[in-house]
CSV table of C-alpha atoms in Angstrom, one decimal:
chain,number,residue,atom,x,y,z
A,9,UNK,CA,98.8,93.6,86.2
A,10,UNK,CA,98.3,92.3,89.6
A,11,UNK,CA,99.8,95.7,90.9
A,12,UNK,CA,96.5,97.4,89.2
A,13,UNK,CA,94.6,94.7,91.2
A,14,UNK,CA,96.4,95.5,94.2
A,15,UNK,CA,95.7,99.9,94.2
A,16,UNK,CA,91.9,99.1,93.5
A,17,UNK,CA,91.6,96.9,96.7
A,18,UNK,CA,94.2,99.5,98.5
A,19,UNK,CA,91.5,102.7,97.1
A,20,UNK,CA,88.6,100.7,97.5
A,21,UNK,CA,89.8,99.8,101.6
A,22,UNK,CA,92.1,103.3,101.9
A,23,UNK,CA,89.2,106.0,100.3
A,24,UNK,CA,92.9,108.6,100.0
A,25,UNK,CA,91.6,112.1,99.8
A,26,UNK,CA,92.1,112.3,95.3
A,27,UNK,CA,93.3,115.9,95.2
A,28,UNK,CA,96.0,115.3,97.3
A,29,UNK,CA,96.9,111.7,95.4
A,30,UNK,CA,96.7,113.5,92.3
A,31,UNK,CA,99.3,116.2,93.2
A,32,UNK,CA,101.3,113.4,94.8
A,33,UNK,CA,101.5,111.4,91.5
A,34,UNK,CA,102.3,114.9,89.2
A,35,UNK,CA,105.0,116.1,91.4
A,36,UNK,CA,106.8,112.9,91.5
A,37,UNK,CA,106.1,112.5,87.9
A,38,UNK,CA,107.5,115.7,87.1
A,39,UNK,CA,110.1,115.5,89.1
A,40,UNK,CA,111.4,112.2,87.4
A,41,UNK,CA,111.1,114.3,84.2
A,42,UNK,CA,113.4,117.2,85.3
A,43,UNK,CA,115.6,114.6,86.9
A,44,UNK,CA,116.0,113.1,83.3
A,45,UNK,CA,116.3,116.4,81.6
A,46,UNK,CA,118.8,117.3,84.7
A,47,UNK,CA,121.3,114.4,83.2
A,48,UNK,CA,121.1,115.5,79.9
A,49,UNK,CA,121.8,119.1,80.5
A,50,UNK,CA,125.0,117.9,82.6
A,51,UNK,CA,126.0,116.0,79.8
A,52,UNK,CA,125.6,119.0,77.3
A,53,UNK,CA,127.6,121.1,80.0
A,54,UNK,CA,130.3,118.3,80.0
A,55,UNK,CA,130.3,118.6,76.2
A,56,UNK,CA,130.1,122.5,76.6
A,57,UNK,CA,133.4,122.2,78.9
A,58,UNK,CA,135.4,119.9,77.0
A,59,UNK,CA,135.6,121.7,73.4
A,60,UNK,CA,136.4,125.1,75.8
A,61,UNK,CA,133.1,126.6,75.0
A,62,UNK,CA,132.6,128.5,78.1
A,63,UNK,CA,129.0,130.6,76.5
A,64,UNK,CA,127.2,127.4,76.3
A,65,UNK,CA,128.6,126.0,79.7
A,66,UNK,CA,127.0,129.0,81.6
A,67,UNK,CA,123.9,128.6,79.8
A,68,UNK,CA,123.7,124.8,80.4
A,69,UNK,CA,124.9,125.3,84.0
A,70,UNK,CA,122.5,128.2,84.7
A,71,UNK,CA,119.7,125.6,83.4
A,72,UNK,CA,121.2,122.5,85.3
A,73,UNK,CA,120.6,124.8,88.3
A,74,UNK,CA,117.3,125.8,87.4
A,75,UNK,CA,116.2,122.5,87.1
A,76,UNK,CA,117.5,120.9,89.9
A,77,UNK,CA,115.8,124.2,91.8
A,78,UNK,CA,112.4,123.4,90.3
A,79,UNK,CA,113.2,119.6,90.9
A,80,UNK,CA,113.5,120.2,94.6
A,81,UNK,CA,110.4,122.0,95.0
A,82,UNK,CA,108.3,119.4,93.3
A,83,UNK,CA,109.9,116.4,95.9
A,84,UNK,CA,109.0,119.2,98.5
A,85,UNK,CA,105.7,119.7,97.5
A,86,UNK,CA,105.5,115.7,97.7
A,87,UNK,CA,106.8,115.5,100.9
A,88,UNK,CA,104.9,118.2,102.2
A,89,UNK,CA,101.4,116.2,100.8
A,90,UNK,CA,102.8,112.5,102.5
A,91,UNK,CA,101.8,113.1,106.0
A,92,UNK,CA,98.3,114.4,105.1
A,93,UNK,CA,97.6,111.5,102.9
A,94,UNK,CA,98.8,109.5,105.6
A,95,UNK,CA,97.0,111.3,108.1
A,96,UNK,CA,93.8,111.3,105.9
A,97,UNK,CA,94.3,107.5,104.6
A,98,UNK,CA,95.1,106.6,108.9
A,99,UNK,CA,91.6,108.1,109.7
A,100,UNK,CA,89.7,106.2,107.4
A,101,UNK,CA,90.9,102.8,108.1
A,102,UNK,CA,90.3,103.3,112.0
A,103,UNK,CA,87.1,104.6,111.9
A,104,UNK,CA,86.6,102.0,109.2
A,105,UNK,CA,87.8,99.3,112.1
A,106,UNK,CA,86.1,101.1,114.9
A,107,UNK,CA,82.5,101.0,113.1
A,108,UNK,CA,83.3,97.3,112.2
A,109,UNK,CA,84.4,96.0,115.6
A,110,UNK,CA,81.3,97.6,117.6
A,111,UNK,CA,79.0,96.0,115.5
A,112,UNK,CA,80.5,92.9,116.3
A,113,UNK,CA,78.5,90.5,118.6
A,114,UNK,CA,80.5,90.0,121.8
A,115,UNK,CA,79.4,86.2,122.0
A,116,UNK,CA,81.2,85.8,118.2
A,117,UNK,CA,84.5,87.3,119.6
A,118,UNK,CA,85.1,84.2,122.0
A,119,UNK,CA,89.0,84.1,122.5
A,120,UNK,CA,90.0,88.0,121.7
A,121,UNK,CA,88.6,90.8,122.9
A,122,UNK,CA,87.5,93.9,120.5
A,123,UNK,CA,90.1,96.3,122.2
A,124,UNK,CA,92.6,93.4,121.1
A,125,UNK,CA,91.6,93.1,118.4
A,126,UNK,CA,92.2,97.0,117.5
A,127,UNK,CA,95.4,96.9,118.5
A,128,UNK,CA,96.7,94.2,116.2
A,129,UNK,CA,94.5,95.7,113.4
A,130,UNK,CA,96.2,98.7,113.9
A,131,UNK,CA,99.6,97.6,114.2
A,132,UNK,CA,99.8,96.8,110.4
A,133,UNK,CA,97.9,99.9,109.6
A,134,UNK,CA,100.9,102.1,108.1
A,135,UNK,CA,102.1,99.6,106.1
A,136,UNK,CA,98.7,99.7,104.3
A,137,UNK,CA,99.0,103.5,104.8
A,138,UNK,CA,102.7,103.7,103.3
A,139,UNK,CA,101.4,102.2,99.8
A,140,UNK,CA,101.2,105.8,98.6
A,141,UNK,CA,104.6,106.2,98.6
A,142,UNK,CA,105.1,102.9,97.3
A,143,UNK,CA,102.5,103.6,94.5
A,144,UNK,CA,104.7,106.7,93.5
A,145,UNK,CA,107.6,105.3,93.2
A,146,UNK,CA,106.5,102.8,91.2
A,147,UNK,CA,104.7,104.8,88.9
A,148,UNK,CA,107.7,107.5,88.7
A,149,UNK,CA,110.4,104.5,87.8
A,150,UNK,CA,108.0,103.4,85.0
A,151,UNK,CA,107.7,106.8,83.7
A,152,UNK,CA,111.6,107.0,83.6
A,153,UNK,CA,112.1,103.8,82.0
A,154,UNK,CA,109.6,104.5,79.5
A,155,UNK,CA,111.1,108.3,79.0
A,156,UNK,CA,115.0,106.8,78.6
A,157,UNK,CA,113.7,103.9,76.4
A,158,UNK,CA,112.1,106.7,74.2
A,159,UNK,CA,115.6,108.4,74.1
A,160,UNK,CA,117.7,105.5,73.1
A,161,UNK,CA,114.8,104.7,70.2
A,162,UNK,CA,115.5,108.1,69.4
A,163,UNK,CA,118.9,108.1,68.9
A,164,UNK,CA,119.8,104.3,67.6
A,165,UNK,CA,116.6,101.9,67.0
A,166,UNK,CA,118.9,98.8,66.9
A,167,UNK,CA,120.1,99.6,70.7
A,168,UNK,CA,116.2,100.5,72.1
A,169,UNK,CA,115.5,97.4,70.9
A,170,UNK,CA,118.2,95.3,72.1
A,171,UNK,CA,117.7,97.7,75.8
A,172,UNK,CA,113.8,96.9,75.6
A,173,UNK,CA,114.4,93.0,75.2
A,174,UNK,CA,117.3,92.8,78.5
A,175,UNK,CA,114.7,95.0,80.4
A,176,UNK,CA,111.8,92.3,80.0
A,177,UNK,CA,114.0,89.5,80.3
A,178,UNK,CA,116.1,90.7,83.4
A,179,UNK,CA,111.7,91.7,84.7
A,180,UNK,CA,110.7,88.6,84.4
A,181,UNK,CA,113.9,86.6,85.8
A,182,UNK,CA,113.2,89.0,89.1
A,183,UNK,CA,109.5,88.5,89.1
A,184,UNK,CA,109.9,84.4,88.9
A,185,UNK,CA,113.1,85.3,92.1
A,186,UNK,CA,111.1,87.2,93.6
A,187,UNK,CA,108.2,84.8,94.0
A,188,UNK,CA,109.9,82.1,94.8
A,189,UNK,CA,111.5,84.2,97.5
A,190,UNK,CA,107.9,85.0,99.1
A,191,UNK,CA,106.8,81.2,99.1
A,192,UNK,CA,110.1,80.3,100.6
A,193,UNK,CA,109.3,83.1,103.0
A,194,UNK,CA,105.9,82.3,103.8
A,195,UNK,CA,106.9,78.4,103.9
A,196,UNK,CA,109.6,79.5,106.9
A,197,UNK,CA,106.9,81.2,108.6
């Protein structure tokens, strides 16, 4: 939940241009799909090989290739939409800064002066920037989870179920490590 918290502060400081966010989140989204469909074709061209059926090998290797193919264009396309999200998102935020900083009265800026105080601002600036990507990711791993966990349901209930309850357990053992980690962290600092 607190990652939902975290994108509407990022969208409501960022403003990323939405056409090219929502191409960014279908081409990764459909590219963890393919990728998913991708192992199971190499495992039915596996199968294919191993009982000597040769027909069905060609056909599952002709649509392993196609899919890796349309796999790669969809990261491509991805790619291709980063830096103007970046470029778009990094525009934004400075002349968000700029129009900030100039209405600042001199007299309250004492110790640090306003070109100063640009330059740290934008030193963490594509970190804020680089949540896209993080966003994606995110998103695409959740997709795939939920996409595999739907497979093993699928196939054997018992199993899904016994995959669903290690995969909360082991999130929640990491999430507890992993915030104990930051307040060690922050304590160091």
């Amino acid at each position: 939940m607190r990652y939902i918290h975290y994108y509407k502060i990022w969208k409501d400081v960022t403003m990323p241009n939405k056409k090219i966010m929502f191409w960014q989140y279908t081409t990764a989204i459909l590219s963890s799909i393919l990728e998913l469909i991708l192992t199971i074709l190499s495992a039915k061209l596996i199968a294919a090989l191993s009982v000597f059926d040769y027909y069905q090998a060609k056909l599952f290797l002709f649509y392993s290739i196609l899919t890796l193919s349309l796999c790669f264009v969809l990261w491509s396309i991805n790619y291709f939409l980063y830096p103007r999200q970046l470029k778009y998102i990094y525009h934004n935020i400075h002349q968000c800064i700029y129009n900030k900083l100039l209405k600042v009265n001199n007299n309250s800026i004492r110790e640090n002066s306003k070109e100063r105080m640009i330059n740290i601002l934008s030193t963490n600036l594509i970190e804020m920037v680089s949540f896209t990507k993080l966003l994606t990711q995110k998103i695409t791993y959740l997709i795939t989870a939920i996409i595999t966990l739907m497979f093993i349901f699928y196939y054997n209930y018992i199993i899904g179920l016994y995959c669903t309850i290690i995969a909360f357990i082991s999130y929640f053992i990491f999430a507890n490590a992993n915030s104990k980690l930051a307040k060690q962290t922050i304590q160091i600092q």
